[in-house]
CSV table of C-alpha atoms in Angstrom, one decimal:
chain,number,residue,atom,x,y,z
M,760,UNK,CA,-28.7,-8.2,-57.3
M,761,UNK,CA,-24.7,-8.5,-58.1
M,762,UNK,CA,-24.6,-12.0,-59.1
M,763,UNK,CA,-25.4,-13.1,-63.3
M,764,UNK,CA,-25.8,-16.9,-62.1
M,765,UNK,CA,-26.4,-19.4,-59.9
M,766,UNK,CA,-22.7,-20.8,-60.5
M,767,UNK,CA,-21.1,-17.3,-60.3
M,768,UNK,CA,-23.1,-17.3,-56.5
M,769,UNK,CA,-21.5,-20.4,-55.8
M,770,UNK,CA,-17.9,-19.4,-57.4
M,771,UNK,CA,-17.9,-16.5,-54.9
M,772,UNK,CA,-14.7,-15.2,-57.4
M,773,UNK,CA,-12.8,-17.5,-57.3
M,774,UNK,CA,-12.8,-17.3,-53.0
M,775,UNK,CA,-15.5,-20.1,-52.4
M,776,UNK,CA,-13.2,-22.3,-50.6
M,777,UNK,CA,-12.8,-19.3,-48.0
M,778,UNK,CA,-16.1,-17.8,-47.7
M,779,UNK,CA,-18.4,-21.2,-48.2
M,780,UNK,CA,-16.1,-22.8,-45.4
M,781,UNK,CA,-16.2,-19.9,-43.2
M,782,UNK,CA,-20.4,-19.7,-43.3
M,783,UNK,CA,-21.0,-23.0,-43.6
M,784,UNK,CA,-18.8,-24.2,-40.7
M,785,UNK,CA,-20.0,-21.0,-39.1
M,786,UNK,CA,-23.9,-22.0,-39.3
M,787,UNK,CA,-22.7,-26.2,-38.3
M,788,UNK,CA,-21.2,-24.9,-35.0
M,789,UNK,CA,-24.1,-23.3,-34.1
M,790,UNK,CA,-26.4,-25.9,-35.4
M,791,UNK,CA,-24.7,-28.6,-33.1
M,792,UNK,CA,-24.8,-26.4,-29.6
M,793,UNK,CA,-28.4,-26.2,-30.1
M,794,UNK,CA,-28.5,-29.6,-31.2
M,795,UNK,CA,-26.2,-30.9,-28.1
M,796,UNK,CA,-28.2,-28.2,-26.0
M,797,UNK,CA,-32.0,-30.0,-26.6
M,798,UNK,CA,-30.0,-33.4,-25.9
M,799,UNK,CA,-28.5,-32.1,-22.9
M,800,UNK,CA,-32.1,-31.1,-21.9
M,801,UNK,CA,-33.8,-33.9,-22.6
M,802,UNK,CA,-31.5,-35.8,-20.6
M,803,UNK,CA,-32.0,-34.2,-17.6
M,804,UNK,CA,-35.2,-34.2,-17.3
M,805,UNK,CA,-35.3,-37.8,-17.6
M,806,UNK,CA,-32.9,-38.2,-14.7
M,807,UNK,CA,-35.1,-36.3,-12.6
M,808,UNK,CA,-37.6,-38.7,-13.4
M,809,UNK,CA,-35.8,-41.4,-12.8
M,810,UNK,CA,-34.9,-40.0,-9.4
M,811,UNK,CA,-38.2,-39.2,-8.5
M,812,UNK,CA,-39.6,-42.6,-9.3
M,813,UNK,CA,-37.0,-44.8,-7.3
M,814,UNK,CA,-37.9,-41.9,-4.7
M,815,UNK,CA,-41.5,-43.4,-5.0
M,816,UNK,CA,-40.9,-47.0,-5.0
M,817,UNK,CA,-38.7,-46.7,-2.1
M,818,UNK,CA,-41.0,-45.1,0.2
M,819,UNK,CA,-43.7,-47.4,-1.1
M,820,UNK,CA,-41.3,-50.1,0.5
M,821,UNK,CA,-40.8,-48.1,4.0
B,1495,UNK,CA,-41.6,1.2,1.3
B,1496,UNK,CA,-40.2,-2.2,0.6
B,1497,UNK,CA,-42.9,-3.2,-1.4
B,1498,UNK,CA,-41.8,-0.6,-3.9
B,1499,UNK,CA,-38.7,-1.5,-4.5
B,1500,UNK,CA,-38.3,-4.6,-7.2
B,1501,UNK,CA,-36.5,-7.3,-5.2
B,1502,UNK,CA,-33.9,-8.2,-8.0
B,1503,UNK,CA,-32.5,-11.0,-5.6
B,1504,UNK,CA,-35.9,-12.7,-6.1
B,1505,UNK,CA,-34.8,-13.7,-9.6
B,1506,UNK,CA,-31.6,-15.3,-8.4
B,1507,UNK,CA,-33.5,-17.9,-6.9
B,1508,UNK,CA,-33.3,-20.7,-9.9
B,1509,UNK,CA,-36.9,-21.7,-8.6
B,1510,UNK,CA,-38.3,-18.1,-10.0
B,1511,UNK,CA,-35.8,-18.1,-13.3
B,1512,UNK,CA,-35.9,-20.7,-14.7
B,1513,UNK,CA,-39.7,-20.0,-16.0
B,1514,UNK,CA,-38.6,-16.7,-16.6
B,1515,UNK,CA,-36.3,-17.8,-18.4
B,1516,UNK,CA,-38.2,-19.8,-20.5
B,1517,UNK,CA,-40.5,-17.4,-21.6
B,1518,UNK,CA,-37.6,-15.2,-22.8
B,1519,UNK,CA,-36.0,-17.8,-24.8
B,1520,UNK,CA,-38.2,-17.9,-28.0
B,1521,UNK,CA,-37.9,-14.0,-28.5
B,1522,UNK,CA,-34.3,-14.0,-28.9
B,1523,UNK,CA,-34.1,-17.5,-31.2
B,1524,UNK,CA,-36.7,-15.8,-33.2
B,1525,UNK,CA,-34.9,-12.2,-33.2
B,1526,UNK,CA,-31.4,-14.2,-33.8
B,1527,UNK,CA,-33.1,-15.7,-37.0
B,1528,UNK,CA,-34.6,-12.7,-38.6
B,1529,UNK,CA,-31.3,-10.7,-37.9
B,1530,UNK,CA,-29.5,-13.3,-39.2
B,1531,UNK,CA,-31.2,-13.6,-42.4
B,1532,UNK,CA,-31.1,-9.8,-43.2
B,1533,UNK,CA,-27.6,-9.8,-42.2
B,1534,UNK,CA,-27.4,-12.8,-45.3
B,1535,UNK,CA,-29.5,-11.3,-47.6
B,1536,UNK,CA,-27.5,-8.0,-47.7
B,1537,UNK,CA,-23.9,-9.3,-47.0
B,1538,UNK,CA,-24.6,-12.1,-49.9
B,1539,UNK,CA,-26.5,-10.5,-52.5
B,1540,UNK,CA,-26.8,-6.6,-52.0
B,1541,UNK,CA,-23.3,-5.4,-50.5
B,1542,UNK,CA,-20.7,-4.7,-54.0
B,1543,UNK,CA,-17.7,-6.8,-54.4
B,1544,UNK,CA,-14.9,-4.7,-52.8
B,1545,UNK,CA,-12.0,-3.1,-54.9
B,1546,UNK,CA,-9.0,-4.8,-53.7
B,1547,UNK,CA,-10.3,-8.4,-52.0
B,1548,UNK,CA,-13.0,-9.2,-54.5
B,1549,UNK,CA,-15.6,-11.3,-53.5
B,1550,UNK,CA,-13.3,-13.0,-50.9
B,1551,UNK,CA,-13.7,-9.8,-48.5
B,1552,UNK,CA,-17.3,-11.5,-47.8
B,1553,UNK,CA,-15.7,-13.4,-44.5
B,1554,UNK,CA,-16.0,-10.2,-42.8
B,1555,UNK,CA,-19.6,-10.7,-41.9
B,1556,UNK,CA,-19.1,-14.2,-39.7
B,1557,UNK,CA,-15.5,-12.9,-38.9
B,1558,UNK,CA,-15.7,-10.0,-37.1
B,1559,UNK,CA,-19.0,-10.4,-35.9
B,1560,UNK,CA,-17.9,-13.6,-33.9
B,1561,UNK,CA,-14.7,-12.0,-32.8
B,1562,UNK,CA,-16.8,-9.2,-31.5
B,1563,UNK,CA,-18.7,-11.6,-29.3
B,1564,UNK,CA,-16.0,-13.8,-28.4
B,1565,UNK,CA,-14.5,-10.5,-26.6
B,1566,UNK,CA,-18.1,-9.5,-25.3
B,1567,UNK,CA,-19.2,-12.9,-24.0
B,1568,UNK,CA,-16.1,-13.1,-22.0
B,1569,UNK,CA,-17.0,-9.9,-20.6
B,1570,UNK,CA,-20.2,-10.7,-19.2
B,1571,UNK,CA,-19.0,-14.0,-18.3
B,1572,UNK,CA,-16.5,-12.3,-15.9
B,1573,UNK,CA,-19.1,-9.9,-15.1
B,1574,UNK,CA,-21.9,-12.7,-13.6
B,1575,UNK,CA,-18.8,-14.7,-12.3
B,1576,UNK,CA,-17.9,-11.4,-9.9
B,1577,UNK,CA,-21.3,-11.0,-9.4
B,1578,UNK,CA,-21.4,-14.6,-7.5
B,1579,UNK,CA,-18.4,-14.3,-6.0
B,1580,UNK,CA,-19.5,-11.1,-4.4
B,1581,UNK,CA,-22.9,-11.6,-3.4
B,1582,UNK,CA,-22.9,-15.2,-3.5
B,1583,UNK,CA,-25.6,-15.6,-5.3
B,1584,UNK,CA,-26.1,-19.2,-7.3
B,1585,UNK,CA,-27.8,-17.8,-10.3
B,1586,UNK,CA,-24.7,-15.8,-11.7
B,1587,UNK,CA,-22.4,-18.3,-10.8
B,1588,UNK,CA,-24.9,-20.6,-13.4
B,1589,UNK,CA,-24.9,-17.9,-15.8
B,1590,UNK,CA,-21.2,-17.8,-16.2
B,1591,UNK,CA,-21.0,-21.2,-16.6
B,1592,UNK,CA,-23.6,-20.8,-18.9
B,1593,UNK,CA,-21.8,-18.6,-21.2
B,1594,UNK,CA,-18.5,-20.4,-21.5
B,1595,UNK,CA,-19.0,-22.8,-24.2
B,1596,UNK,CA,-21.0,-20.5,-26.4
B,1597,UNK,CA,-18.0,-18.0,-26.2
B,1598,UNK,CA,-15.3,-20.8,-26.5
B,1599,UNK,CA,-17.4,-21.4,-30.0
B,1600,UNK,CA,-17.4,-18.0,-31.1
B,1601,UNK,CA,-13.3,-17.7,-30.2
B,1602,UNK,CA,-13.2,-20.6,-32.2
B,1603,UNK,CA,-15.5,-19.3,-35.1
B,1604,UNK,CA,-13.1,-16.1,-35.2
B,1605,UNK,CA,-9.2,-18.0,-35.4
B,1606,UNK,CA,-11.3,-20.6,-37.8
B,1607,UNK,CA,-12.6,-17.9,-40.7
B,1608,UNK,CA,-9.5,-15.9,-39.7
B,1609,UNK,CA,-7.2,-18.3,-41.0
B,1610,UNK,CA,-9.5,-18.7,-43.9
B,1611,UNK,CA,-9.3,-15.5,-44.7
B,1612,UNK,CA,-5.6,-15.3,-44.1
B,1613,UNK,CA,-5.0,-17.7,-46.4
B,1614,UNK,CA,-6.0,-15.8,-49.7
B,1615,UNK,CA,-5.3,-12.5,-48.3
B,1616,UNK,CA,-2.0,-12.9,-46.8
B,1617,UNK,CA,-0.6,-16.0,-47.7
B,1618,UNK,CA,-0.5,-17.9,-44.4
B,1619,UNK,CA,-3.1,-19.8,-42.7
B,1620,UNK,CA,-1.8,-18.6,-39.4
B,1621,UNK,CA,0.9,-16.0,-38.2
B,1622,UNK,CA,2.5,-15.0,-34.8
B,1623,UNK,CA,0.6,-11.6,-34.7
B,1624,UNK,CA,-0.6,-9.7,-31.6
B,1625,UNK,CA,-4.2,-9.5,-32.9
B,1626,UNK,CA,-4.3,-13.2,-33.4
B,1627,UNK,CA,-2.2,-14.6,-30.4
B,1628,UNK,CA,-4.0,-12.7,-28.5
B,1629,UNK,CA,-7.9,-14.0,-29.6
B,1630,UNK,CA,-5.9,-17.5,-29.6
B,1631,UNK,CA,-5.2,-17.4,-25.5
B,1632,UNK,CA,-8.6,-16.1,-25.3
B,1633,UNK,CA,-9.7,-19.2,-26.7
B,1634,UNK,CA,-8.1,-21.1,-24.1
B,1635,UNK,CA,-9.1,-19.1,-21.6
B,1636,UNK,CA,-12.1,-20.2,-22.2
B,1637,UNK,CA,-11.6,-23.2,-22.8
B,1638,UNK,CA,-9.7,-23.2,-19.2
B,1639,UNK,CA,-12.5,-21.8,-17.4
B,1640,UNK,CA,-14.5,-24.9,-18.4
B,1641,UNK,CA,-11.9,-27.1,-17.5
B,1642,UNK,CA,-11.0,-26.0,-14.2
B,1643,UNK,CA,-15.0,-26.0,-13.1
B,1644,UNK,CA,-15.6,-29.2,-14.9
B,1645,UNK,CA,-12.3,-30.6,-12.4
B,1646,UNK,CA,-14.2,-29.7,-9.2
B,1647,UNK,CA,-16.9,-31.5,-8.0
B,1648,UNK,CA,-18.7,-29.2,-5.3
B,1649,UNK,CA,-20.5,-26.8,-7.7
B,1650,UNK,CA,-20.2,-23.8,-5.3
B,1651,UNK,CA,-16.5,-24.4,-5.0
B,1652,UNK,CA,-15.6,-24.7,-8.9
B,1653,UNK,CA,-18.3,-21.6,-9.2
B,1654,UNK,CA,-15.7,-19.9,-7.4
B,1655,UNK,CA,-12.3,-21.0,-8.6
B,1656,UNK,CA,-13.7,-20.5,-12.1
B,1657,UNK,CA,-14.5,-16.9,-11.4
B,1658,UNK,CA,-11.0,-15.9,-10.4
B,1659,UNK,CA,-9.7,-17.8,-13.2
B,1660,UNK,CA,-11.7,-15.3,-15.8
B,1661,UNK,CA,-11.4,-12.1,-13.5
B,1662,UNK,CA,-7.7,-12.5,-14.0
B,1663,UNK,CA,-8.1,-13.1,-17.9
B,1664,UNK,CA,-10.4,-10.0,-18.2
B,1665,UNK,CA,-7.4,-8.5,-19.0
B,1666,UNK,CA,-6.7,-10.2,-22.2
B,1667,UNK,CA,-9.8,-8.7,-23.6
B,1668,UNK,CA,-8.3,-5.2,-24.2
B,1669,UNK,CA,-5.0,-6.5,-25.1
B,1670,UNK,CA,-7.2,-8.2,-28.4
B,1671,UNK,CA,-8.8,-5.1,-28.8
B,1672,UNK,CA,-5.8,-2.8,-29.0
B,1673,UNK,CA,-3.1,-4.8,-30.5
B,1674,UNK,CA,-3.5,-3.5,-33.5
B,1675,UNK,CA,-2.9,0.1,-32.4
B,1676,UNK,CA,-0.4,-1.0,-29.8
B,1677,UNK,CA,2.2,-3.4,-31.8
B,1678,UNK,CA,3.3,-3.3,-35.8
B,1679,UNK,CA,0.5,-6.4,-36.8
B,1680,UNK,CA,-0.6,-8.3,-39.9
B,1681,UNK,CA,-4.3,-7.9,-38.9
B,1682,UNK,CA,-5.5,-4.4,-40.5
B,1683,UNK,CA,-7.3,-2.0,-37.9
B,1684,UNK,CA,-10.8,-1.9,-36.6
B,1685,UNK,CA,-13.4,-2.5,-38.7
B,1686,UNK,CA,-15.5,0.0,-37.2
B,1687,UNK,CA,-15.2,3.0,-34.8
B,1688,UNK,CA,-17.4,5.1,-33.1
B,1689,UNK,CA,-15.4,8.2,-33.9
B,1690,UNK,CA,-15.3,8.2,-37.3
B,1691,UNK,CA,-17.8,7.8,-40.4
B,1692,UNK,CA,-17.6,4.5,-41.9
B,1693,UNK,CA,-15.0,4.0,-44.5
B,1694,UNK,CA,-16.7,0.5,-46.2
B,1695,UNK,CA,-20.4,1.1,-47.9
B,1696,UNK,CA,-23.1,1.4,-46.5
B,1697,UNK,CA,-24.6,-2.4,-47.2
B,1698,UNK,CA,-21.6,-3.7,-46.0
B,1699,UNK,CA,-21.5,-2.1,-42.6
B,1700,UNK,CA,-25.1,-3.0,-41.9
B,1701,UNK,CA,-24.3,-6.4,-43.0
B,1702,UNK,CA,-21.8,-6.6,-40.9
B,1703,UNK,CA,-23.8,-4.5,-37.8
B,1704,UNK,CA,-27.1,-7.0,-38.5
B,1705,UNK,CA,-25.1,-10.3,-37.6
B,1706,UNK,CA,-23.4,-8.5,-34.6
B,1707,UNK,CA,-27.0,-8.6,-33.7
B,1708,UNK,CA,-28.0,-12.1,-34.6
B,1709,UNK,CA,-24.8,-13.6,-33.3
B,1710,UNK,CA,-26.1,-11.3,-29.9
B,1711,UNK,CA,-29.5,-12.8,-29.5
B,1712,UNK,CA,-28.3,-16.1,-30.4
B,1713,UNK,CA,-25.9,-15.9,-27.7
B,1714,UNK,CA,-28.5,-15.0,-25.4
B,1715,UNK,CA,-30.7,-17.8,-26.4
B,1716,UNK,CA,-27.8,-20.3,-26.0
B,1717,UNK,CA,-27.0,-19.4,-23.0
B,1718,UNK,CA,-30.3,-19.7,-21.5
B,1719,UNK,CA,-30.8,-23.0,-22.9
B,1720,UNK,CA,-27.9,-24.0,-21.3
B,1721,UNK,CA,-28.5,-22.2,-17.7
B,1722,UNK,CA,-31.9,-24.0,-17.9
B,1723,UNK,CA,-30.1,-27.2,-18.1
B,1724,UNK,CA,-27.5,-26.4,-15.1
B,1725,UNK,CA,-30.3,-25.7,-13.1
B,1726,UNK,CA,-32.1,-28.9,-13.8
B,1727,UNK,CA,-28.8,-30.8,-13.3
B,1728,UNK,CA,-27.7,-29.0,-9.9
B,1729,UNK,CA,-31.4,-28.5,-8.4
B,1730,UNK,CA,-31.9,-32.1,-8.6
B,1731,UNK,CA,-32.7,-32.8,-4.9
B,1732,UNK,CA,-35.1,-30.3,-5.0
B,1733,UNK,CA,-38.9,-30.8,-5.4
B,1734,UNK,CA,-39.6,-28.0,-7.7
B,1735,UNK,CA,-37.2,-29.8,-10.3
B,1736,UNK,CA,-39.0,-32.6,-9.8
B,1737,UNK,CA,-42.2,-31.5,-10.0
B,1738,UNK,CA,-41.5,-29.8,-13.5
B,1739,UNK,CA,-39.6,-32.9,-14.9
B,1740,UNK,CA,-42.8,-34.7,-14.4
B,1741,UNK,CA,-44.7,-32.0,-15.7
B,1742,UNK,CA,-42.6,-31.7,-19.4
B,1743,UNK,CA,-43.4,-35.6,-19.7
């Protein structure tokens, strides 16, 4: 282990500006495509669902 | 005879990948997480401060392992994108698309702890170098690619405007890669090279090597997240889609 403390972690040197925003925005972005990724799923499916039941109810009506 | 042969072409058919596809997917968000916490554990807590940058030199394991798959993404994004143009096959047109916005986030990722690195390092937040203009169009190359296909409406048709549009940009790619050989730049040289033994420690390069890796997989898994979801969306008519929509209720 190189670091005496918790704070001197954090403190990165004097550099945690730099290096906390470049993993932390690092690990967001990623976060968010999977997050928008799981959305973007979940609403397709339930378009196809959609489609499929109008499908239904219109042939019912035929 | 035929029988022997593994009919790749069968896994074009979106009907046959998308399970496939689904399997697959856990595997690499699993491997992207281990890899990712090694790469974490050693570039945080086990590499030594370095001599001349202090603890500031730490950028380098996001940095240049998204810059390095910024480049490769947009590689195999041209490479799929060929591959439907040529053979006309619907899968690696998807698969290009597929790969766009996870590579337009790693260009991002590379100009965004670039500049946060340039600022302690150099002074500037930003400069007109070769290195970094040329990562910058390769952003909106990107970024163009998914504009242009998201302009057309037929799918087939955007599918193939987009593919010439990152054929022609390919060449970008080794322009990044040897700017810093080829013009007097602010960016120091390559990090690593196959020629020669490491110059850094040994921690540090694996660091560095280990979320290469991550960053790898978890492009991987993106991307089939996303192809999975372009399938969905363009097989919509078709009763296989349906079927398995009703299915994942």
């Amino acid at each position: 282990m190189i670091w005496n403390s918790a704070a001197d972690f954090f403190a990165m040197g004097g550099y945690a500006l730099y290096v906390w925003g470049s993993f932390v925005v690092t690990a967001a972005a990623l976060a968010i495509e999977i997050i928008g990724l799981r959305r973007r799923r979940r609403a397709a499916l339930a378009d196809l669902r959609r489609e499929r039941s109008a499908r239904q109810v219109s042939k019912a009506r035929v | 005879m035929s029988n022997r042969i593994v009919n790749w072409f069968r896994f074009s058919s979106p009907q046959t990948f998308y399970p496939l596809a689904g399997r697959l997917l856990p595997w690499f968000a699993g491997s992207a997480a281990v890899l990712g916490a090694a790469s974490l554990w050693l570039g945080l807590f086990v590499a030594p401060t370095d001599a001349q940058q202090g603890e500031g030199y730490r950028i380098i394991f996001v940095h240049v392992a998204a810059s390095w798959m910024s480049m490769f993404i947009y590689v195999v994004m041209a490479g799929w994108a060929a591959l439907g143009l040529i053979f006309n096959t619907r899968l690696s047109s998807m698969m290009a698309s597929a790969l766009a916005p996870t590579g337009t986030l790693f260009a991002f990722l590379s100009l965004w702890t670039g500049a946060l690195w340039g600022k302690p390092m150099w002074g500037a937040w930003w400069v007109w170098d070769a290195r970094l203009t040329s990562e910058l169009i390769l952003f909106f190359l990107y970024l163009g690619f998914i504009a242009l296909q998201a302009a057309i409406d037929d799918p087939r048709r955007a599918d193939r405007a987009g593919a010439v549009l990152a054929l022609v940009g390919v060449v970008n790619v080794p322009i990044i890669y040897f700017s810093v050989y080829w013009w007097n730049t602010l960016h120091q040289g390559a990090s690593v090279s196959l020629t020669k033994s490491p110059s850094m420690a040994h921690t540090m390069l694996w660091g560095m090597l280990l979320m290469a890796l991550s960053f790898w997989m978890y492009a991987i898994a993106a991307a089939l997240m996303r192809v999975r979801c372009i399938m969905l969306e363009r097989e919509r008519g078709s009763a296989w889609a349906g079927e398995l929509a009703e299915a994942a209720q």
